[in-house]
Amino acid sequence: MFSLPQALNRLNAGLFSMKGEEHHAQQQLLRAALDDMRADTVDHVVTAAWQRFTENLRPFDDVPLLSEMRRMVLYTSSLLVFGDIDLELGRLIQSYFEQRRAISAAGMAPTLLQRRVLIQTGSRLDRLLRACMLAFRADAAMQTDALRGGMMGRLHATTTARAGATEGQLIAQAHTLFMSSSEPVAVSLTWILLILSQLPRLRYALRRELVEASERGDRDRPLLRAVIHEVLRLLPPNAIMVKLTTGPVQLLGHSLPPNCEILLTPFVAHRDSRDFRRADVFDPGRWYGWRPPAYAYFPFGLGARYCVGRQLALSLLVAILSSMLLRFDVVLAANQALDWKINITLVPAQEPIVRFLPAQLQHAAEGGRLRGPVADLLHY
Ligand code: HEM
């Protein structure tokens, strides 16, 4: 079982595999592309993506929440990574990943037909990505327009200037950046909206915070940030990560050999009552004026492979949720029992079926009741 970036690294292994020095160099490049990202770029991206998302949103209809959130991040990631909203490339990357995920979840060798379809999708994706890289190379304008070139445009400009990465490496980076910036964000949005669907008073308080902040022209949203941190604590999308020891090491009294796999799981660590008061309870209030001890909270990983997109992820979540909560009450369409499962990421075991109801300023709408382990987190 791997975290999403690890799974992508393995998927990309045919193209290149990153270790030690090479990983560090690639990480520096990614950081440079991400550090250039300004707050107004994220706002601009989310505004454009939100407009496209709502064009095909059917308020009052029953819709599958996770699929809808994947549709939302298809727009944000297409803009962020490739600089435009032509969705073909993003859809193909998502579909390739889904095919790989379905095959590995089945736990048996893929059929001939599955292999054929996978190879066809992979080859088409490779052709499109190569064409896209050629266009970046030819497009001098991308250096002056941050949004149009997206992260890949900036990465291309930097690596070309430094005669750095090969075409294969850039293609692998594009693939990794797209999936890393879309799937965990879609999953986080799903968990956050699902939990809020059960807590109309909290949803209402969030809406008031957003209205008041926009009246003041203020970017600060402490309650929304606390809700995001608390959902990432209890339902971290990357619930399991695998680390490899580089040499012999002593850990908690055990002698471990080199190349020993260690499972690191924020899902378990975040429920440790030595670090978190009433650890099994959803309580965003814990984040006011409090920080968890070092190494106790790590939804974005730890150490050398720490998420380079952490700041971007938090900005995206705040911006997307601000748009959504101001305009809609997302409620369960009917009472629903729902389990969770790990399928590379920690996702709902069944699609939550929800309705987007236009928001009222005076109160927050109520919908169906949730049953199962997520609902159990909400019993104060
Ligand atoms: C809520 C959203 C996100 C979560 C929970 C998340 C979580 C993580 C975690 C846990 C890792 C480390 C995996 C490991 O140790 O093997 C990671 C790595 C990574 N993340 Fe994120 N991530 C999120 C959003 C993003 C975004 C928006 C980007 C933007 C590009 C991004 C890019 C990456 C990349 C490139 C890596 C690999 C870093 C490396 O190998 O050096 N992530 N992420």
Tab-separated table of C-alpha atoms and ligand atoms in Angstrom:
chain	number	residue	atom	x	y	z
A	1	MET	CA	0.000	0.000	0.000
A	2	PHE	CA	1.491	3.361	-1.024
A	3	SER	CA	0.672	7.019	-0.604
A	4	LEU	CA	-0.402	8.800	-3.793
A	5	PRO	CA	2.995	10.384	-4.629
A	6	GLN	CA	4.705	7.035	-3.939
A	7	ALA	CA	2.233	5.233	-6.186
A	8	LEU	CA	2.884	7.818	-8.894
A	9	ASN	CA	6.617	7.414	-8.486
A	10	ARG	CA	6.157	3.679	-9.032
A	11	LEU	CA	3.842	4.292	-11.997
A	12	ASN	CA	6.468	6.606	-13.453
A	13	ALA	CA	9.254	4.160	-12.721
A	14	GLY	CA	9.468	3.152	-16.383
A	15	LEU	CA	10.289	6.742	-17.205
A	16	PHE	CA	12.596	7.489	-14.333
A	17	SER	CA	12.987	6.735	-10.672
A	18	MET	CA	14.169	9.327	-8.203
A	19	LYS	CA	16.534	8.568	-5.360
A	20	GLY	CA	18.821	10.612	-3.111
A	21	GLU	CA	20.618	13.375	-4.990
A	22	GLU	CA	18.386	13.114	-8.032
A	23	HIS	CA	15.242	13.339	-5.926
A	24	HIS	CA	16.667	16.358	-4.117
A	25	ALA	CA	17.432	18.116	-7.418
A	26	GLN	CA	13.940	17.404	-8.796
A	27	GLN	CA	12.370	18.509	-5.536
A	28	GLN	CA	14.242	21.829	-5.724
A	29	LEU	CA	12.819	22.377	-9.208
A	30	LEU	CA	9.297	21.614	-8.026
A	31	ARG	CA	9.754	23.948	-5.092
A	32	ALA	CA	10.899	26.735	-7.418
A	33	ALA	CA	7.811	26.242	-9.604
A	34	LEU	CA	5.549	26.234	-6.528
A	35	ASP	CA	7.236	29.107	-4.686
A	36	ASP	CA	6.478	31.400	-7.634
A	37	MET	CA	2.782	30.758	-7.096
A	38	ARG	CA	1.218	33.930	-5.714
A	39	ALA	CA	-1.974	34.100	-3.611
A	40	ASP	CA	-3.751	36.032	-6.368
A	41	THR	CA	-2.815	33.274	-8.872
A	42	VAL	CA	-4.625	30.718	-6.701
A	43	ASP	CA	-7.650	33.065	-6.417
A	44	HIS	CA	-7.641	33.579	-10.173
A	45	VAL	CA	-7.423	29.825	-10.829
A	46	VAL	CA	-10.200	29.000	-8.357
A	47	THR	CA	-12.494	31.736	-9.750
A	48	ALA	CA	-12.100	30.405	-13.309
A	49	ALA	CA	-12.441	26.785	-12.177
A	50	TRP	CA	-15.474	27.549	-10.012
A	51	GLN	CA	-17.215	29.171	-12.988
A	52	ARG	CA	-16.650	26.063	-15.132
A	53	PHE	CA	-17.685	23.775	-12.300
A	54	THR	CA	-20.991	25.572	-11.671
A	55	GLU	CA	-21.868	25.617	-15.403
A	56	ASN	CA	-22.463	21.886	-15.134
A	57	LEU	CA	-23.662	21.740	-11.541
A	58	ARG	CA	-27.324	20.751	-11.066
A	59	PRO	CA	-28.542	22.385	-7.839
A	60	PHE	CA	-31.259	20.327	-6.041
A	61	ASP	CA	-30.330	17.136	-7.987
A	62	ASP	CA	-28.777	14.057	-6.329
A	63	VAL	CA	-25.073	14.000	-7.258
A	64	PRO	CA	-22.075	11.812	-6.237
A	65	LEU	CA	-19.869	14.016	-4.035
A	66	LEU	CA	-16.419	12.497	-4.694
A	67	SER	CA	-16.962	12.472	-8.474
A	68	GLU	CA	-18.110	16.080	-8.326
A	69	MET	CA	-15.004	17.079	-6.353
A	70	ARG	CA	-12.817	15.249	-8.894
A	71	ARG	CA	-14.566	17.282	-11.593
A	72	MET	CA	-13.806	20.491	-9.654
A	73	VAL	CA	-10.082	19.704	-9.269
A	74	LEU	CA	-9.830	18.732	-12.933
A	75	TYR	CA	-10.360	22.449	-13.655
A	76	THR	CA	-8.033	23.747	-10.900
A	77	SER	CA	-5.194	21.331	-11.679
A	78	SER	CA	-5.464	21.814	-15.453
A	79	LEU	CA	-5.023	25.546	-14.897
A	80	LEU	CA	-2.360	25.234	-12.224
A	81	VAL	CA	-0.203	22.620	-13.930
A	82	PHE	CA	-0.756	23.235	-17.662
A	83	GLY	CA	-1.970	26.825	-17.595
A	84	ASP	CA	-5.208	26.260	-19.472
A	85	ILE	CA	-8.575	24.658	-19.046
A	86	ASP	CA	-8.418	22.300	-22.036
A	87	LEU	CA	-9.477	19.237	-20.093
A	88	GLU	CA	-8.379	16.429	-22.405
A	89	LEU	CA	-4.949	16.001	-20.874
A	90	GLY	CA	-6.202	16.140	-17.280
A	91	ARG	CA	-9.028	13.689	-17.991
A	92	LEU	CA	-6.572	11.272	-19.564
A	93	ILE	CA	-4.210	11.477	-16.568
A	94	GLN	CA	-7.133	10.862	-14.182
A	95	SER	CA	-8.392	7.955	-16.300
A	96	TYR	CA	-4.926	6.346	-16.523
A	97	PHE	CA	-4.557	6.604	-12.756
A	98	GLU	CA	-8.048	5.170	-12.165
A	99	GLN	CA	-7.290	2.193	-14.440
A	100	ARG	CA	-4.059	1.491	-12.547
A	101	ARG	CA	-5.863	1.896	-9.228
A	102	ALA	CA	-8.673	-0.504	-10.245
A	103	ILE	CA	-6.193	-3.137	-11.434
A	104	SER	CA	-4.081	-2.977	-8.278
A	105	ALA	CA	-7.185	-3.001	-6.013
A	106	ALA	CA	-8.405	-6.213	-7.686
A	107	GLY	CA	-5.332	-8.017	-6.295
A	108	MET	CA	-5.020	-10.320	-9.335
A	109	ALA	CA	-3.220	-10.186	-12.670
A	110	PRO	CA	-4.977	-7.914	-15.190
A	111	THR	CA	-6.823	-9.511	-18.105
A	112	LEU	CA	-5.490	-9.130	-21.650
A	113	LEU	CA	-8.228	-6.603	-22.408
A	114	GLN	CA	-7.385	-4.533	-19.307
A	115	ARG	CA	-3.723	-4.503	-20.323
A	116	ARG	CA	-4.565	-3.426	-23.866
A	117	VAL	CA	-6.787	-0.576	-22.686
A	118	LEU	CA	-4.141	0.514	-20.157
A	119	ILE	CA	-1.370	0.515	-22.778
A	120	GLN	CA	-3.580	2.435	-25.212
A	121	THR	CA	-4.416	5.059	-22.582
A	122	GLY	CA	-0.753	5.279	-21.515
A	123	SER	CA	0.463	5.704	-25.100
A	124	ARG	CA	-2.124	8.377	-25.835
A	125	LEU	CA	-1.201	10.166	-22.637
A	126	ASP	CA	2.490	9.984	-23.507
A	127	ARG	CA	1.836	11.464	-26.985
A	128	LEU	CA	-0.277	14.301	-25.569
A	129	LEU	CA	2.265	15.103	-22.852
A	130	ARG	CA	5.114	15.148	-25.381
A	131	ALA	CA	3.131	17.493	-27.633
A	132	CYS	CA	2.410	19.685	-24.628
A	133	MET	CA	6.130	19.816	-23.683
A	134	LEU	CA	7.019	20.774	-27.274
A	135	ALA	CA	4.484	23.600	-27.136
A	136	PHE	CA	5.982	24.870	-23.859
A	137	ARG	CA	9.439	24.792	-25.359
A	138	ALA	CA	8.285	26.767	-28.377
A	139	ASP	CA	6.201	29.240	-26.398
A	140	ALA	CA	8.434	32.070	-25.272
A	141	ALA	CA	5.415	34.010	-23.985
A	142	MET	CA	4.911	31.577	-21.114
A	143	GLN	CA	7.772	33.208	-19.232
A	144	THR	CA	5.858	36.454	-18.980
A	145	ASP	CA	2.435	35.051	-18.179
A	146	ALA	CA	2.448	33.034	-14.946
A	147	LEU	CA	-1.062	31.615	-15.305
A	148	ARG	CA	-0.906	30.672	-18.974
A	149	GLY	CA	2.245	28.625	-18.587
A	150	GLY	CA	1.160	27.036	-15.307
A	151	MET	CA	3.666	25.138	-13.162
A	152	MET	CA	4.895	23.119	-16.148
A	153	GLY	CA	5.557	26.307	-18.090
A	154	ARG	CA	7.654	27.687	-15.246
A	155	LEU	CA	9.377	24.348	-14.680
A	156	HIS	CA	10.213	24.187	-18.355
A	157	ALA	CA	11.598	27.707	-18.364
A	158	THR	CA	13.759	26.995	-15.290
A	159	THR	CA	15.096	23.643	-16.469
A	160	THR	CA	15.715	24.883	-20.005
A	161	ALA	CA	17.669	27.788	-18.555
A	162	ARG	CA	19.711	25.393	-16.409
A	163	ALA	CA	19.864	22.687	-19.103
A	164	GLY	CA	18.461	20.482	-16.341
A	165	ALA	CA	15.826	17.781	-16.751
A	166	THR	CA	15.302	15.519	-19.754
A	167	GLU	CA	12.008	15.425	-21.628
A	168	GLY	CA	11.115	12.124	-19.948
A	169	GLN	CA	11.703	13.632	-16.512
A	170	LEU	CA	9.562	16.667	-17.314
A	171	ILE	CA	6.754	14.425	-18.528
A	172	ALA	CA	6.926	12.400	-15.327
A	173	GLN	CA	6.900	15.632	-13.291
A	174	ALA	CA	3.799	16.836	-15.149
A	175	HIS	CA	2.061	13.564	-14.394
A	176	THR	CA	3.056	13.648	-10.708
A	177	LEU	CA	2.179	17.329	-10.294
A	178	PHE	CA	-1.237	16.852	-11.850
A	179	MET	CA	-2.272	13.863	-9.742
A	180	SER	CA	-0.620	15.151	-6.531
A	181	SER	CA	-2.420	18.480	-6.860
A	182	SER	CA	-5.793	16.970	-7.733
A	183	GLU	CA	-6.618	13.651	-6.038
A	184	PRO	CA	-5.764	14.521	-2.374
A	185	VAL	CA	-7.495	17.890	-2.766
A	186	ALA	CA	-10.641	16.211	-4.172
A	187	VAL	CA	-10.595	13.662	-1.353
A	188	SER	CA	-10.084	16.357	1.333
A	189	LEU	CA	-12.950	18.434	-0.089
A	190	THR	CA	-15.172	15.357	-0.029
A	191	TRP	CA	-14.452	14.586	3.637
A	192	ILE	CA	-14.820	18.228	4.691
A	193	LEU	CA	-18.169	18.672	2.895
A	194	LEU	CA	-19.414	15.316	4.153
A	195	ILE	CA	-18.682	16.251	7.765
A	196	LEU	CA	-20.186	19.708	7.332
A	197	SER	CA	-23.314	18.136	5.816
A	198	GLN	CA	-23.968	16.762	9.323
A	199	LEU	CA	-23.236	20.014	11.173
A	200	PRO	CA	-25.559	22.772	9.901
A	201	ARG	CA	-24.677	25.119	12.776
A	202	LEU	CA	-20.971	24.902	11.983
A	203	ARG	CA	-21.748	25.410	8.281
A	204	TYR	CA	-23.718	28.509	9.208
A	205	ALA	CA	-20.877	29.843	11.403
A	206	LEU	CA	-18.457	29.310	8.512
A	207	ARG	CA	-20.735	31.205	6.145
A	208	ARG	CA	-20.925	34.110	8.618
A	209	GLU	CA	-17.136	34.117	8.906
A	210	LEU	CA	-16.810	34.258	5.109
A	211	VAL	CA	-19.384	37.045	4.705
A	212	GLU	CA	-17.773	39.124	7.459
A	213	ALA	CA	-14.244	38.525	6.124
A	214	SER	CA	-15.259	39.598	2.610
A	215	GLU	CA	-17.004	42.718	3.989
A	216	ARG	CA	-13.743	43.629	5.750
A	217	GLY	CA	-11.679	42.678	2.697
A	218	ASP	CA	-9.813	40.272	4.989
A	219	ARG	CA	-8.146	37.004	3.862
A	220	ASP	CA	-8.165	35.536	7.370
A	221	ARG	CA	-10.570	32.601	7.941
A	222	PRO	CA	-9.576	31.033	11.296
A	223	LEU	CA	-12.653	28.813	11.654
A	224	LEU	CA	-12.369	27.462	8.105
A	225	ARG	CA	-8.654	26.742	8.630
A	226	ALA	CA	-9.423	24.982	11.914
A	227	VAL	CA	-12.045	22.803	10.173
A	228	ILE	CA	-9.555	21.919	7.406
A	229	HIS	CA	-6.809	21.000	9.925
A	230	GLU	CA	-9.242	18.914	11.966
A	231	VAL	CA	-10.547	16.964	8.963
A	232	LEU	CA	-6.970	16.359	7.753
A	233	ARG	CA	-6.216	15.083	11.257
A	234	LEU	CA	-9.009	12.504	11.398
A	235	LEU	CA	-9.272	11.677	7.696
A	236	PRO	CA	-5.834	12.275	6.109
A	237	PRO	CA	-6.035	11.395	2.374
A	238	ASN	CA	-2.517	9.879	2.503
A	239	ALA	CA	-3.368	7.630	5.429
A	240	ILE	CA	-0.393	5.294	4.949
A	241	MET	CA	3.116	6.063	3.726
A	242	VAL	CA	6.001	3.653	3.291
A	243	LYS	CA	9.549	4.660	4.231
A	244	LEU	CA	12.740	2.683	3.576
A	245	THR	CA	15.677	2.617	5.977
A	246	THR	CA	18.867	3.654	4.176
A	247	GLY	CA	21.129	1.875	6.681
A	248	PRO	CA	20.925	-0.190	9.894
A	249	VAL	CA	19.015	1.755	12.533
A	250	GLN	CA	17.610	1.416	16.061
A	251	LEU	CA	13.932	2.370	16.304
A	252	LEU	CA	11.919	2.170	19.538
A	253	GLY	CA	14.221	-0.556	20.803
A	254	HIS	CA	14.146	-2.585	17.560
A	255	SER	CA	17.183	-3.130	15.331
A	256	LEU	CA	16.188	-2.597	11.724
A	257	PRO	CA	18.310	-3.631	8.716
A	258	PRO	CA	18.885	-1.443	5.632
A	259	ASN	CA	16.062	-1.419	3.054
A	260	CYS	CA	13.504	-2.196	5.745
A	261	GLU	CA	10.007	-0.910	4.966
A	262	ILE	CA	8.396	1.177	7.718
A	263	LEU	CA	4.712	2.049	7.585
A	264	LEU	CA	4.006	5.578	8.690
A	265	THR	CA	0.357	6.258	9.275
A	266	PRO	CA	-1.026	9.677	10.174
A	267	PHE	CA	-4.478	8.068	10.439
A	268	VAL	CA	-3.248	6.173	13.545
A	269	ALA	CA	-0.769	8.738	14.919
A	270	HIS	CA	-3.389	11.518	14.778
A	271	ARG	CA	-5.580	9.476	17.140
A	272	ASP	CA	-2.924	9.252	19.874
A	273	SER	CA	-4.509	10.583	23.066
A	274	ARG	CA	-1.060	11.570	24.429
A	275	ASP	CA	-0.865	14.249	21.732
A	276	PHE	CA	-4.532	15.061	21.066
A	277	ARG	CA	-7.121	15.704	23.760
A	278	ARG	CA	-10.306	13.680	23.052
A	279	ALA	CA	-8.431	12.337	20.054
A	280	ASP	CA	-11.349	10.413	18.486
A	281	VAL	CA	-13.667	13.400	18.413
A	282	PHE	CA	-14.056	15.953	15.618
A	283	ASP	CA	-13.311	19.230	17.412
A	284	PRO	CA	-12.051	22.122	15.235
A	285	GLY	CA	-11.913	24.295	18.384
A	286	ARG	CA	-8.723	22.465	19.461
A	287	TRP	CA	-6.780	24.392	16.793
A	288	TYR	CA	-7.445	27.839	18.285
A	289	GLY	CA	-4.161	29.055	19.792
A	290	TRP	CA	-2.773	25.496	19.896
A	291	ARG	CA	-0.189	23.574	17.887
A	292	PRO	CA	0.381	19.819	18.061
A	293	PRO	CA	3.783	18.624	19.332
A	294	ALA	CA	6.504	18.103	16.707
A	295	TYR	CA	5.966	14.963	14.583
A	296	ALA	CA	2.464	14.362	16.028
A	297	TYR	CA	0.547	15.820	13.061
A	298	PHE	CA	1.677	15.044	9.506
A	299	PRO	CA	-1.111	14.923	6.887
A	300	PHE	CA	1.507	16.274	4.429
A	301	GLY	CA	4.176	13.732	5.335
A	302	LEU	CA	7.522	14.103	7.076
A	303	GLY	CA	11.210	14.249	6.256
A	304	ALA	CA	12.795	14.317	2.820
A	305	ARG	CA	9.587	13.534	0.911
A	306	TYR	CA	7.459	16.085	2.741
A	307	CYS	CA	4.707	17.495	0.477
A	308	VAL	CA	6.122	20.348	-1.605
A	309	GLY	CA	2.563	21.512	-2.341
A	310	ARG	CA	1.432	21.959	1.291
A	311	GLN	CA	0.910	25.732	1.145
A	312	LEU	CA	-0.734	25.510	-2.251
A	313	ALA	CA	-3.012	22.720	-1.001
A	314	LEU	CA	-4.170	24.795	1.983
A	315	SER	CA	-4.730	27.872	-0.209
A	316	LEU	CA	-6.719	25.790	-2.698
A	317	LEU	CA	-8.872	24.238	0.017
A	318	VAL	CA	-9.599	27.631	1.593
A	319	ALA	CA	-10.410	29.264	-1.769
A	320	ILE	CA	-12.603	26.424	-3.099
A	321	LEU	CA	-14.475	25.962	0.183
A	322	SER	CA	-15.023	29.729	0.480
A	323	SER	CA	-16.716	29.747	-2.934
A	324	MET	CA	-18.783	26.679	-2.128
A	325	LEU	CA	-19.907	27.493	1.401
A	326	LEU	CA	-20.915	31.035	0.506
A	327	ARG	CA	-23.211	29.855	-2.266
A	328	PHE	CA	-24.371	26.353	-1.378
A	329	ASP	CA	-25.448	24.087	1.428
A	330	VAL	CA	-24.134	20.643	0.538
A	331	VAL	CA	-26.409	18.134	2.302
A	332	LEU	CA	-26.893	14.363	2.097
A	333	ALA	CA	-29.740	13.587	-0.329
A	334	ALA	CA	-31.119	10.944	2.090
A	335	ASN	CA	-30.002	9.038	5.184
A	336	GLN	CA	-26.906	7.063	4.189
A	337	ALA	CA	-24.654	4.470	5.825
A	338	LEU	CA	-21.084	5.029	4.759
A	339	ASP	CA	-17.787	3.281	5.469
A	340	TRP	CA	-14.237	4.359	4.606
A	341	LYS	CA	-11.542	2.394	2.751
A	342	ILE	CA	-7.941	2.796	1.671
A	343	ASN	CA	-7.512	2.589	-2.068
A	344	ILE	CA	-4.129	4.359	-2.362
A	345	THR	CA	-5.898	7.310	-0.676
A	346	LEU	CA	-8.371	7.124	2.221
A	347	VAL	CA	-11.730	7.530	0.479
A	348	PRO	CA	-15.400	6.907	1.254
A	349	ALA	CA	-16.150	3.228	0.570
A	350	GLN	CA	-19.382	4.295	-1.182
A	351	GLU	CA	-20.110	7.506	-3.070
A	352	PRO	CA	-21.839	9.986	-0.736
A	353	ILE	CA	-24.956	11.154	-2.605
A	354	VAL	CA	-25.556	14.830	-1.933
A	355	ARG	CA	-27.536	17.855	-3.061
A	356	PHE	CA	-26.162	21.351	-3.615
A	357	LEU	CA	-28.881	23.657	-2.256
A	358	PRO	CA	-28.558	27.425	-2.849
A	359	ALA	CA	-27.413	28.956	0.454
A	360	GLN	CA	-29.721	31.061	2.646
A	361	LEU	CA	-28.223	33.881	4.677
A	362	GLN	CA	-30.491	33.306	7.708
A	363	HIS	CA	-29.896	29.594	8.302
A	364	ALA	CA	-28.156	26.477	6.976
A	365	ALA	CA	-30.229	23.696	5.403
A	366	GLU	CA	-30.376	20.194	6.894
A	367	GLY	CA	-30.344	16.945	4.939
A	368	GLY	CA	-30.014	13.181	5.387
A	369	ARG	CA	-28.250	11.670	8.403
A	370	LEU	CA	-24.963	9.835	8.050
A	371	ARG	CA	-24.255	6.478	9.743
A	372	GLY	CA	-20.935	4.661	10.090
A	373	PRO	CA	-17.386	5.447	11.283
A	374	VAL	CA	-17.296	9.037	9.980
A	375	ALA	CA	-20.584	9.856	11.719
A	376	ASP	CA	-19.137	8.317	14.928
A	377	LEU	CA	-16.420	11.017	14.960
A	378	LEU	CA	-19.106	13.661	15.387
A	379	HIS	CA	-20.605	12.392	18.643
A	380	TYR	CA	-19.495	14.997	21.181
B	1	HEM	C1	-4.747	18.187	0.824
B	1	HEM	C2	-3.906	18.039	-0.165
B	1	HEM	C3	-2.611	17.292	-0.103
B	1	HEM	C4	-2.198	16.315	0.762
B	1	HEM	C5	-2.974	15.723	1.942
B	1	HEM	C6	-0.858	15.931	0.362
B	1	HEM	C7	-0.095	14.981	1.017
B	1	HEM	C8	1.171	14.610	0.634
B	1	HEM	C9	1.994	13.670	1.354
B	1	HEM	C10	1.595	12.933	2.633
B	1	HEM	C11	3.178	13.557	0.684
B	1	HEM	C12	4.391	12.738	1.100
B	1	HEM	C13	4.257	11.312	0.651
B	1	HEM	C14	5.405	10.437	1.135
B	1	HEM	O1	6.018	10.669	2.150
B	1	HEM	O2	5.644	9.488	0.436
B	1	HEM	C15	3.085	14.423	-0.475
B	1	HEM	C16	4.093	14.560	-1.425
B	1	HEM	C17	3.967	15.366	-2.529
B	1	HEM	N1	2.972	16.276	-2.784
B	1	HEM	FE1	1.295	16.563	-1.703
B	1	HEM	N2	-0.487	16.658	-0.730
B	1	HEM	C18	-1.512	17.504	-1.043
B	1	HEM	C19	-1.545	18.444	-2.054
B	1	HEM	C20	-0.533	18.664	-2.947
B	1	HEM	C21	-0.530	19.701	-3.939
B	1	HEM	C22	-1.615	20.771	-4.146
B	1	HEM	C23	0.596	19.562	-4.646
B	1	HEM	C24	1.000	20.483	-5.750
B	1	HEM	C25	1.735	20.258	-6.708
B	1	HEM	C26	1.332	18.419	-4.098
B	1	HEM	C27	2.526	17.911	-4.570
B	1	HEM	C28	3.245	16.899	-3.974
B	1	HEM	C29	4.470	16.349	-4.533
B	1	HEM	C30	5.114	16.762	-5.849
B	1	HEM	C31	4.924	15.383	-3.628
B	1	HEM	C32	6.172	14.530	-3.748
B	1	HEM	C33	7.298	15.237	-3.051
B	1	HEM	C34	8.601	14.487	-3.130
B	1	HEM	O3	8.661	13.319	-3.461
B	1	HEM	O4	9.574	15.135	-2.837
B	1	HEM	N3	0.619	17.919	-3.054
B	1	HEM	N4	1.862	15.065	-0.471
